mmCIF file of C-alpha atoms in Angstrom:
data_model
loop_
_atom_site.group_PDB
_atom_site.id
_atom_site.type_symbol
_atom_site.label_atom_id
_atom_site.label_comp_id
_atom_site.label_asym_id
_atom_site.label_seq_id
_atom_site.Cartn_x
_atom_site.Cartn_y
_atom_site.Cartn_z
ATOM 1 C CA MET E 1395 -42.950 52.009 56.530
ATOM 2 C CA GLU E 1396 -43.495 50.893 60.107
ATOM 3 C CA ARG E 1397 -47.271 51.250 59.742
ATOM 4 C CA THR E 1398 -47.223 49.293 56.485
ATOM 5 C CA ALA E 1399 -45.128 46.503 58.004
ATOM 6 C CA THR E 1400 -47.412 46.376 61.027
ATOM 7 C CA ARG E 1401 -50.524 46.088 58.851
ATOM 8 C CA MET E 1402 -48.962 43.256 56.809
ATOM 9 C CA LEU E 1403 -47.896 41.457 59.956
ATOM 10 C CA THR E 1404 -51.364 41.807 61.479
ATOM 11 C CA VAL E 1405 -53.087 40.408 58.384
ATOM 12 C CA GLY E 1406 -50.647 37.529 57.999
ATOM 13 C CA LEU E 1407 -50.659 36.525 61.633
ATOM 14 C CA ALA E 1408 -54.429 36.751 61.827
ATOM 15 C CA ALA E 1409 -54.578 33.997 59.210
ATOM 16 C CA LEU E 1410 -52.084 31.957 61.199
ATOM 17 C CA GLY E 1411 -54.017 32.298 64.434
ATOM 18 C CA ALA E 1412 -57.163 30.484 63.272
ATOM 19 C CA ALA E 1413 -58.685 28.226 65.927
ATOM 20 C CA VAL E 1414 -57.558 24.606 66.058
ATOM 21 C CA PRO E 1415 -60.526 22.217 65.643
ATOM 22 C CA PRO E 1416 -61.699 20.627 68.934
ATOM 23 C CA ALA E 1417 -60.892 16.988 69.688
ATOM 24 C CA ASP E 1418 -63.506 14.350 68.911
ATOM 25 C CA VAL E 1419 -65.841 13.501 71.789
ATOM 26 C CA ILE E 1420 -65.016 10.049 73.175
ATOM 27 C CA SER E 1421 -67.572 8.371 75.419
ATOM 28 C CA ALA E 1422 -65.326 6.043 77.392
ATOM 29 C CA ARG E 1423 -63.862 7.858 80.389
ATOM 30 C CA ALA E 1424 -60.388 6.357 80.116
ATOM 31 C CA GLN E 1425 -60.181 7.137 76.414
ATOM 32 C CA ALA E 1426 -61.487 10.647 76.997
ATOM 33 C CA ALA E 1427 -58.869 11.310 79.670
ATOM 34 C CA GLY E 1428 -56.062 10.032 77.454
ATOM 35 C CA ALA E 1429 -57.311 11.998 74.444
ATOM 36 C CA ALA E 1430 -57.591 15.174 76.526
ATOM 37 C CA ALA E 1431 -54.008 14.826 77.696
ATOM 38 C CA GLU E 1432 -52.767 14.218 74.149
ATOM 39 C CA THR E 1433 -54.795 17.127 72.780
ATOM 40 C CA GLY E 1434 -53.391 19.414 75.465
ATOM 41 C CA ARG E 1435 -49.830 18.391 74.557
ATOM 42 C CA GLU E 1436 -50.416 19.015 70.849
ATOM 43 C CA ALA E 1437 -52.106 22.353 71.513
ATOM 44 C CA GLN E 1438 -49.151 23.454 73.611
ATOM 45 C CA ASP E 1439 -46.713 22.457 70.841
ATOM 46 C CA GLY E 1440 -48.843 24.265 68.261
ATOM 47 C CA SER E 1441 -48.952 27.400 70.406
ATOM 48 C CA GLU E 1442 -45.185 27.350 70.706
ATOM 49 C CA ALA E 1443 -44.808 26.969 66.934
ATOM 50 C CA ARG E 1444 -47.161 29.893 66.324
ATOM 51 C CA ALA E 1445 -45.261 32.057 68.821
ATOM 52 C CA LEU E 1446 -41.928 31.263 67.156
ATOM 53 C CA ILE E 1447 -43.306 32.037 63.693
ATOM 54 C CA GLU E 1448 -44.737 35.346 64.916
ATOM 55 C CA THR E 1449 -41.426 36.279 66.549
ATOM 56 C CA LEU E 1450 -39.283 35.459 63.520
ATOM 57 C CA SER E 1451 -41.602 37.086 60.976
ATOM 58 C CA ALA E 1452 -41.806 40.264 63.079
ATOM 59 C CA ARG E 1453 -38.019 40.444 63.288
ATOM 60 C CA LEU E 1454 -37.691 40.000 59.535
ATOM 61 C CA LEU E 1455 -40.193 42.772 58.809
ATOM 62 C CA ALA E 1456 -38.411 45.158 61.169
ATOM 63 C CA ALA E 1457 -34.811 44.500 60.090
ATOM 64 C CA PRO E 1458 -32.790 45.780 57.113
ATOM 65 C CA SER E 1459 -31.124 42.373 56.575
ATOM 66 C CA ALA E 1460 -32.791 38.948 56.556
ATOM 67 C CA THR E 1461 -29.339 37.339 56.664
ATOM 68 C CA ALA E 1462 -28.476 39.057 59.946
ATOM 69 C CA VAL E 1463 -31.816 38.017 61.462
ATOM 70 C CA LEU E 1464 -31.320 34.387 60.414
ATOM 71 C CA GLU E 1465 -27.777 34.251 61.802
ATOM 72 C CA ALA E 1466 -28.975 35.571 65.159
ATOM 73 C CA TRP E 1467 -31.876 33.084 65.074
ATOM 74 C CA CYS E 1468 -29.516 30.215 64.216
ATOM 75 C CA ALA E 1469 -27.345 31.084 67.227
ATOM 76 C CA GLU E 1470 -30.331 31.451 69.584
ATOM 77 C CA ARG E 1471 -31.830 28.120 68.529
ATOM 78 C CA GLY E 1472 -28.490 26.291 68.624
ATOM 79 C CA LEU E 1473 -28.870 25.012 65.062
ATOM 80 C CA SER E 1474 -25.135 24.790 64.404
ATOM 81 C CA PRO E 1475 -21.866 25.260 66.336
ATOM 82 C CA ASP E 1476 -21.016 27.804 63.641
ATOM 83 C CA PRO E 1477 -24.157 29.930 63.164
ATOM 84 C CA ARG E 1478 -23.159 31.356 59.806
ATOM 85 C CA ILE E 1479 -25.650 31.520 56.965
ATOM 86 C CA VAL E 1480 -24.484 30.005 53.668
ATOM 87 C CA ALA E 1481 -26.266 30.683 50.373
ATOM 88 C CA VAL E 1482 -26.332 27.464 48.328
ATOM 89 C CA ARG E 1483 -27.145 28.184 44.701
ATOM 90 C CA VAL E 1484 -30.147 26.355 43.246
ATOM 91 C CA PRO E 1485 -29.577 25.525 39.567
ATOM 92 C CA GLY E 1486 -32.314 26.257 37.087
ATOM 93 C CA PRO E 1487 -33.475 28.717 34.467
ATOM 94 C CA ASP E 1488 -33.558 32.421 35.235
ATOM 95 C CA LYS E 1489 -36.883 33.991 36.139
ATOM 96 C CA LEU E 1490 -37.301 37.133 34.067
ATOM 97 C CA PRO E 1491 -38.050 40.255 36.112
ATOM 98 C CA GLY E 1492 -41.142 41.323 34.175
ATOM 99 C CA THR E 1493 -42.511 44.835 33.701
ATOM 100 C CA ALA E 1494 -43.913 45.326 37.227
ATOM 101 C CA ARG E 1495 -40.697 44.218 38.913
ATOM 102 C CA ARG E 1496 -38.634 46.461 36.639
ATOM 103 C CA GLU E 1497 -40.846 49.373 37.648
ATOM 104 C CA ARG E 1498 -40.279 48.608 41.337
ATOM 105 C CA LEU E 1499 -36.537 48.449 40.667
ATOM 106 C CA ALA E 1500 -36.741 51.709 38.688
ATOM 107 C CA VAL E 1501 -34.980 50.305 35.625
ATOM 108 C CA GLY E 1502 -35.853 50.497 31.957
ATOM 109 C CA PRO E 1503 -36.627 47.534 29.671
ATOM 110 C CA ASP E 1504 -33.006 47.220 28.516
ATOM 111 C CA GLU E 1505 -31.228 47.570 31.873
ATOM 112 C CA PRO E 1506 -29.635 44.246 32.929
ATOM 113 C CA VAL E 1507 -31.293 42.586 35.937
ATOM 114 C CA ARG E 1508 -29.672 39.438 37.286
ATOM 115 C CA TYR E 1509 -31.461 36.542 38.953
ATOM 116 C CA ARG E 1510 -30.153 34.358 41.778
ATOM 117 C CA ARG E 1511 -31.984 31.546 43.596
ATOM 118 C CA VAL E 1512 -30.456 30.174 46.790
ATOM 119 C CA ARG E 1513 -31.147 28.040 49.825
ATOM 120 C CA LEU E 1514 -30.054 29.803 52.993
ATOM 121 C CA THR E 1515 -28.590 27.173 55.297
ATOM 122 C CA CYS E 1516 -27.314 27.077 58.856
ATOM 123 C CA GLY E 1517 -25.252 23.929 59.350
ATOM 124 C CA THR E 1518 -27.356 21.134 57.866
ATOM 125 C CA HIS E 1519 -30.647 23.053 58.106
ATOM 126 C CA VAL E 1520 -32.278 24.839 55.153
ATOM 127 C CA LEU E 1521 -33.965 27.820 56.786
ATOM 128 C CA SER E 1522 -35.301 29.511 53.664
ATOM 129 C CA GLU E 1523 -35.298 29.612 49.892
ATOM 130 C CA ALA E 1524 -34.934 32.978 48.199
ATOM 131 C CA ASP E 1525 -35.442 34.358 44.706
ATOM 132 C CA ASN E 1526 -33.364 37.464 44.155
ATOM 133 C CA TRP E 1527 -33.510 39.982 41.283
ATOM 134 C CA TYR E 1528 -30.810 42.645 41.466
ATOM 135 C CA VAL E 1529 -29.412 45.458 39.344
ATOM 136 C CA PRO E 1530 -25.684 44.770 38.880
ATOM 137 C CA SER E 1531 -24.896 48.337 37.802
ATOM 138 C CA ARG E 1532 -25.921 49.525 41.282
ATOM 139 C CA LEU E 1533 -23.432 47.200 43.003
ATOM 140 C CA THR E 1534 -19.643 47.342 43.000
ATOM 141 C CA PRO E 1535 -17.593 45.002 40.784
ATOM 142 C CA ALA E 1536 -16.427 43.154 43.899
ATOM 143 C CA MET E 1537 -20.028 42.616 45.022
ATOM 144 C CA ASN E 1538 -21.035 41.264 41.619
ATOM 145 C CA ALA E 1539 -18.043 38.919 41.600
ATOM 146 C CA ALA E 1540 -18.938 37.618 45.067
ATOM 147 C CA LEU E 1541 -22.551 36.979 44.045
ATOM 148 C CA ASP E 1542 -21.420 35.169 40.881
ATOM 149 C CA GLY E 1543 -18.658 33.066 42.375
ATOM 150 C CA THR E 1544 -19.232 32.449 46.093
ATOM 151 C CA GLN E 1545 -21.828 31.146 48.539
ATOM 152 C CA ALA E 1546 -21.942 34.434 50.420
ATOM 153 C CA PRO E 1547 -25.503 35.506 51.285
ATOM 154 C CA PHE E 1548 -26.752 38.574 49.455
ATOM 155 C CA GLY E 1549 -27.149 40.454 52.745
ATOM 156 C CA HIS E 1550 -23.470 39.965 53.586
ATOM 157 C CA VAL E 1551 -22.299 41.032 50.145
ATOM 158 C CA VAL E 1552 -24.277 44.289 49.994
ATOM 159 C CA ARG E 1553 -23.838 45.262 53.657
ATOM 160 C CA PRO E 1554 -21.390 48.104 52.784
ATOM 161 C CA LEU E 1555 -24.278 49.832 50.957
ATOM 162 C CA GLY E 1556 -26.191 50.233 54.230
ATOM 163 C CA PRO E 1557 -29.396 48.874 52.663
ATOM 164 C CA SER E 1558 -32.966 49.285 53.858
ATOM 165 C CA ARG E 1559 -35.842 46.853 53.245
ATOM 166 C CA ARG E 1560 -39.241 48.009 52.038
ATOM 167 C CA ASN E 1561 -41.593 45.127 52.788
ATOM 168 C CA ARG E 1562 -44.218 44.381 50.151
ATOM 169 C CA SER E 1563 -46.023 41.371 51.614
ATOM 170 C CA LEU E 1564 -46.116 38.735 54.308
ATOM 171 C CA THR E 1565 -48.024 35.544 53.458
ATOM 172 C CA MET E 1566 -48.650 32.750 55.940
ATOM 173 C CA LEU E 1567 -48.429 29.318 54.285
ATOM 174 C CA TRP E 1568 -48.719 26.943 57.270
ATOM 175 C CA ARG E 1569 -52.084 26.591 58.980
ATOM 176 C CA PRO E 1570 -52.331 25.144 62.509
ATOM 177 C CA GLU E 1571 -55.736 23.644 61.696
ATOM 178 C CA SER E 1572 -54.146 21.397 59.065
ATOM 179 C CA GLY E 1573 -53.170 19.042 61.909
ATOM 180 C CA GLY E 1574 -49.787 18.192 63.397
ATOM 181 C CA LEU E 1575 -46.717 20.356 63.441
ATOM 182 C CA PRO E 1576 -44.754 21.506 60.360
ATOM 183 C CA GLY E 1577 -41.835 19.358 59.248
ATOM 184 C CA PRO E 1578 -38.407 20.919 58.657
ATOM 185 C CA GLY E 1579 -38.973 21.174 54.902
ATOM 186 C CA GLU E 1580 -42.532 22.514 55.075
ATOM 187 C CA PRO E 1581 -43.025 26.167 54.039
ATOM 188 C CA LEU E 1582 -44.209 28.372 56.915
ATOM 189 C CA PHE E 1583 -44.462 31.870 55.478
ATOM 190 C CA SER E 1584 -43.104 34.045 52.697
ATOM 191 C CA VAL E 1585 -41.885 37.628 52.591
ATOM 192 C CA GLU E 1586 -41.444 39.874 49.573
ATOM 193 C CA ALA E 1587 -39.346 43.028 49.868
ATOM 194 C CA VAL E 1588 -37.435 45.624 47.885
ATOM 195 C CA LEU E 1589 -33.940 46.608 49.027
ATOM 196 C CA THR E 1590 -32.829 50.198 48.624
ATOM 197 C CA ALA E 1591 -29.632 52.159 49.238
ATOM 198 C CA GLY E 1592 -29.870 55.914 49.565
ATOM 199 C CA GLY E 1593 -33.485 55.656 48.452
ATOM 200 C CA VAL E 1594 -32.543 53.885 45.199
ATOM 201 C CA PRO E 1595 -33.888 50.329 44.742
ATOM 202 C CA PHE E 1596 -31.309 47.760 43.714
ATOM 203 C CA CYS E 1597 -32.856 44.373 44.564
ATOM 204 C CA GLU E 1598 -36.169 42.594 45.030
ATOM 205 C CA VAL E 1599 -36.400 39.379 47.046
ATOM 206 C CA ALA E 1600 -39.043 36.706 47.544
ATOM 207 C CA GLU E 1601 -38.181 34.562 50.585
ATOM 208 C CA THR E 1602 -39.931 31.395 51.790
ATOM 209 C CA TYR E 1603 -39.105 30.244 55.316
ATOM 210 C CA THR E 1604 -39.300 26.579 56.299
ATOM 211 C CA GLY E 1605 -40.150 24.515 59.355
ATOM 212 C CA ALA E 1606 -36.408 24.121 60.036
ATOM 213 C CA VAL E 1607 -36.493 27.518 61.793
ATOM 214 C CA LEU E 1608 -38.564 25.850 64.564
ATOM 215 C CA ILE E 1609 -35.905 23.255 65.402
ATOM 216 C CA GLN E 1610 -34.301 23.545 68.826
ATOM 217 C CA GLY E 1611 -30.689 22.387 68.764
ATOM 218 C CA ALA E 1612 -27.984 22.224 71.389
ATOM 219 C CA ARG E 1613 -26.924 25.525 72.934
#
């Protein structure tokens, strides 16, 4: 699993690390000096953004719980006085699991699979959006009730199962060469993973992380 996660991280971060286009050549000396200073500032900011994205994505690939990683990140970045992650439900039609997803979850065509879409927030910041397909029969009644009726993150609810994450993909969505730095609502990267307990899959997630994870708040 570690080798697979490392290969995915290497491929994804290689795409992120593409060279930033050079600044336009300006003939006037004063303009050239000013442009060089501005370009240096932007390059430094872009390098910092890339480093933060690499750090967070590596932590997510290595950890059994994305919720725990985000709560630690929220505290480190000072995004809220109370660095708890809240899962805000996103209304909309269910996304059917499909044959391939059912195979990954090791369920037959008639086994119920529930769908949950949430925004994971820390204070006022939306750090990620997640699609979640899970097998209710492999959770306890209390866990199913919490997922149906509360804003508890999935990772918190299923923690008693001692889950593991099997990463399927890491896809970089933000490109430094696009110019400027990502806004708080701009997608940065996505992760797909299957959660297992005792070797039995019970959930598949597709998570998209936003530029809000780059914000530096008060500590």
